[in-house]
Amino acid sequence: ALMWHFDSRSRRKDNDLEKTVVETKSLHHNIIYVCKKGNHVGFVKILPRDAVHSFVWQRKDNDTYIMSGEPTDHKDKPVVSERVRGKFPMTVKIERQLDICKLTYCFSWDMGELMPNKVINHYIKKGLELTEFVQQYFQQLRPLDVLDAHDGEAMGEAFTLKYNKLEKEEAKSSKRS
């Protein structure tokens, strides 16, 4: 459900301009729209990116779910000049294996116009953070009495992640570390 409900409060980010379900075709098929803020750094001006996708999910067996998103068009979300229409096909496979879940996430980026590799690499890295987010989200839901050594390692990594540039500046200005 966390993966399917992409517009939930827990999945909201600072760079989201809009996340909405445009059309529900069935309980297993939604047409969704996402728009992310643009960036303006120096002479580089990146317009907001939007995308319309057809998302479906299927239960393959008792232990496996597949979710797939494919770029599409929709009359309610036409291409507009102030946004660049990107295409971001993706597939997620969630498998239960004994007492753990395995998440396989594959995606591709077509950002809609020529972009420097450094910018594309940044957005690919951000896209891959979804797997970490899912792990941490479910880690927080587990009661303390069922945590094991592997859970401790994952939590330790979450606590010791490097600060980004903005977080470092905020820590310096507030005299906290």
GROMACS .gro file of C-alpha atoms in nm:
model
  177
    1ALA     CA    1   0.000   0.000   0.000
    2LEU     CA    2   0.288   0.239   0.071
    3MET     CA    3   0.412   0.202  -0.286
    4TRP     CA    4   0.062   0.225  -0.438
    5HIS     CA    5  -0.043   0.535  -0.243
    6PHE     CA    6   0.232   0.754  -0.386
    7ASP     CA    7   0.042   1.071  -0.291
    8SER     CA    8   0.019   0.987   0.081
    9ARG     CA    9   0.154   1.228   0.342
   10SER     CA   10   0.446   0.995   0.421
   11ARG     CA   11   0.560   1.006   0.056
   12ARG     CA   12   0.538   1.387   0.023
   13LYS     CA   13   0.865   1.576  -0.043
   14ASP     CA   14   0.969   1.940  -0.042
   15ASN     CA   15   1.019   1.944  -0.418
   16ASP     CA   16   0.666   1.819  -0.497
   17LEU     CA   17   0.447   2.074  -0.675
   18GLU     CA   18   0.164   1.828  -0.739
   19LYS     CA   19   0.088   1.459  -0.690
   20THR     CA   20  -0.255   1.336  -0.783
   21VAL     CA   21  -0.452   1.041  -0.912
   22VAL     CA   22  -0.598   1.167  -1.240
   23GLU     CA   23  -0.818   0.865  -1.306
   24THR     CA   24  -0.894   0.539  -1.126
   25LYS     CA   25  -0.960   0.274  -1.386
   26SER     CA   26  -0.991  -0.011  -1.131
   27LEU     CA   27  -0.861  -0.110  -0.788
   28HIS     CA   28  -0.547  -0.227  -0.970
   29HIS     CA   29  -0.503   0.054  -1.226
   30ASN     CA   30  -0.455   0.429  -1.176
   31ILE     CA   31  -0.347   0.710  -1.405
   32ILE     CA   32  -0.131   0.942  -1.193
   33TYR     CA   33   0.028   1.285  -1.234
   34VAL     CA   34   0.344   1.408  -1.062
   35CYS     CA   35   0.515   1.747  -1.091
   36LYS     CA   36   0.847   1.834  -0.927
   37LYS     CA   37   0.990   2.182  -0.873
   38GLY     CA   38   1.248   2.318  -1.112
   39ASN     CA   39   1.591   2.442  -1.005
   40HIS     CA   40   1.775   2.764  -1.074
   41VAL     CA   41   2.146   2.744  -0.996
   42GLY     CA   42   2.370   3.008  -1.153
   43PHE     CA   43   2.309   3.016  -1.526
   44VAL     CA   44   2.142   2.674  -1.522
   45LYS     CA   45   1.763   2.695  -1.522
   46ILE     CA   46   1.577   2.367  -1.499
   47LEU     CA   47   1.203   2.396  -1.552
   48PRO     CA   48   0.963   2.193  -1.338
   49ARG     CA   49   0.932   1.831  -1.451
   50ASP     CA   50   0.599   1.656  -1.476
   51ALA     CA   51   0.489   1.310  -1.576
   52VAL     CA   52   0.168   1.119  -1.639
   53HIS     CA   53   0.184   0.745  -1.579
   54SER     CA   54  -0.041   0.445  -1.598
   55PHE     CA   55   0.020   0.237  -1.284
   56VAL     CA   56  -0.096  -0.120  -1.233
   57TRP     CA   57  -0.031  -0.374  -0.963
   58GLN     CA   58  -0.086  -0.747  -0.946
   59ARG     CA   59  -0.056  -1.015  -0.682
   60LYS     CA   60   0.142  -1.296  -0.844
   61ASP     CA   61   0.114  -1.544  -0.554
   62ASN     CA   62   0.090  -1.537  -0.173
   63ASP     CA   63   0.440  -1.392  -0.145
   64THR     CA   64   0.488  -1.170  -0.452
   65TYR     CA   65   0.341  -0.841  -0.574
   66ILE     CA   66   0.436  -0.652  -0.889
   67MET     CA   67   0.372  -0.283  -0.955
   68SER     CA   68   0.454  -0.118  -1.286
   69GLY     CA   69   0.430   0.237  -1.417
   70GLU     CA   70   0.441   0.334  -1.783
   71PRO     CA   71   0.435   0.684  -1.933
   72THR     CA   72   0.102   0.777  -2.089
   73ASP     CA   73  -0.107   1.078  -2.193
   74HIS     CA   74  -0.431   1.201  -2.038
   75LYS     CA   75  -0.673   1.469  -2.155
   76ASP     CA   76  -0.692   1.621  -1.804
   77LYS     CA   77  -0.313   1.672  -1.785
   78PRO     CA   78  -0.190   1.809  -2.119
   79VAL     CA   79   0.169   1.914  -2.181
   80VAL     CA   80   0.217   2.283  -2.088
   81SER     CA   81   0.500   2.516  -2.187
   82GLU     CA   82   0.604   2.605  -1.830
   83ARG     CA   83   0.680   2.240  -1.748
   84VAL     CA   84   0.887   1.975  -1.920
   85ARG     CA   85   0.714   1.639  -1.964
   86GLY     CA   86   0.940   1.357  -1.857
   87LYS     CA   87   0.899   0.983  -1.888
   88PHE     CA   88   0.994   0.769  -1.592
   89PRO     CA   89   0.891   0.406  -1.643
   90MET     CA   90   0.939   0.185  -1.339
   91THR     CA   91   0.872  -0.159  -1.200
   92VAL     CA   92   0.866  -0.275  -0.838
   93LYS     CA   93   0.860  -0.634  -0.720
   94ILE     CA   94   0.792  -0.707  -0.353
   95GLU     CA   95   0.865  -1.060  -0.236
   96ARG     CA   96   0.826  -1.217   0.106
   97GLN     CA   97   1.122  -1.446   0.177
   98LEU     CA   98   1.090  -1.629   0.510
   99ASP     CA   99   1.080  -1.347   0.767
  100ILE     CA  100   1.194  -1.059   0.541
  101CYS     CA  101   1.066  -0.872   0.239
  102LYS     CA  102   1.277  -0.812  -0.069
  103LEU     CA  103   1.210  -0.501  -0.275
  104THR     CA  104   1.338  -0.489  -0.632
  105TYR     CA  105   1.307  -0.147  -0.792
  106CYS     CA  106   1.393  -0.075  -1.157
  107PHE     CA  107   1.342   0.260  -1.322
  108SER     CA  108   1.451   0.469  -1.616
  109TRP     CA  109   1.474   0.845  -1.664
  110ASP     CA  110   1.389   1.050  -1.969
  111MET     CA  111   1.387   1.402  -1.832
  112GLY     CA  112   1.238   1.553  -2.144
  113GLU     CA  113   1.530   1.763  -2.269
  114LEU     CA  114   1.907   1.763  -2.288
  115MET     CA  115   2.053   1.753  -1.937
  116PRO     CA  116   2.413   1.747  -1.810
  117ASN     CA  117   2.523   1.407  -1.674
  118LYS     CA  118   2.581   1.558  -1.329
  119VAL     CA  119   2.217   1.663  -1.308
  120ILE     CA  120   2.091   1.327  -1.436
  121ASN     CA  121   2.313   1.142  -1.186
  122HIS     CA  122   2.171   1.358  -0.905
  123TYR     CA  123   1.815   1.266  -0.997
  124ILE     CA  124   1.897   0.898  -1.041
  125LYS     CA  125   2.048   0.897  -0.692
  126LYS     CA  126   1.734   1.064  -0.558
  127GLY     CA  127   1.518   0.805  -0.734
  128LEU     CA  128   1.712   0.520  -0.577
  129GLU     CA  129   1.644   0.663  -0.231
  130LEU     CA  130   1.294   0.514  -0.258
  131THR     CA  131   1.422   0.172  -0.151
  132GLU     CA  132   1.591   0.322   0.155
  133PHE     CA  133   1.277   0.521   0.238
  134VAL     CA  134   1.061   0.206   0.223
  135GLN     CA  135   1.304   0.016   0.445
  136GLN     CA  136   1.315   0.293   0.705
  137TYR     CA  137   0.938   0.344   0.696
  138PHE     CA  138   0.868  -0.019   0.782
  139GLN     CA  139   1.159  -0.036   1.028
  140GLN     CA  140   0.988   0.236   1.233
  141LEU     CA  141   0.667   0.033   1.252
  142ARG     CA  142   0.830  -0.271   1.411
  143PRO     CA  143   0.802  -0.306   1.791
  144LEU     CA  144   1.135  -0.303   1.977
  145ASP     CA  145   1.097  -0.660   2.103
  146VAL     CA  146   1.114  -0.804   1.749
  147LEU     CA  147   1.420  -0.610   1.632
  148ASP     CA  148   1.737  -0.812   1.565
  149ALA     CA  149   2.103  -0.740   1.480
  150HIS     CA  150   2.023  -0.668   1.113
  151ASP     CA  151   1.760  -0.415   1.221
  152GLY     CA  152   2.019  -0.251   1.448
  153GLU     CA  153   2.261  -0.217   1.156
  154ALA     CA  154   1.993  -0.059   0.936
  155MET     CA  155   1.893   0.183   1.212
  156GLY     CA  156   2.257   0.272   1.277
  157GLU     CA  157   2.306   0.353   0.910
  158ALA     CA  158   1.999   0.574   0.916
  159PHE     CA  159   2.132   0.765   1.218
  160THR     CA  160   2.477   0.814   1.067
  161LEU     CA  161   2.384   0.924   0.715
  162LYS     CA  162   2.590   1.216   0.592
  163TYR     CA  163   2.441   1.561   0.612
  164ASN     CA  164   2.351   1.733   0.286
  165LYS     CA  165   2.470   2.089   0.217
  166LEU     CA  166   2.152   2.256   0.347
  167GLU     CA  167   2.154   2.051   0.670
  168LYS     CA  168   2.520   2.146   0.732
  169GLU     CA  169   2.440   2.516   0.685
  170GLU     CA  170   2.140   2.493   0.918
  171ALA     CA  171   2.348   2.316   1.184
  172LYS     CA  172   2.620   2.585   1.163
  173SER     CA  173   2.375   2.873   1.183
  174SER     CA  174   2.188   2.721   1.479
  175LYS     CA  175   2.513   2.628   1.663
  176ARG     CA  176   2.397   2.265   1.682
  177SER     CA  177   2.562   1.967   1.519
   0.00000   0.00000   0.00000
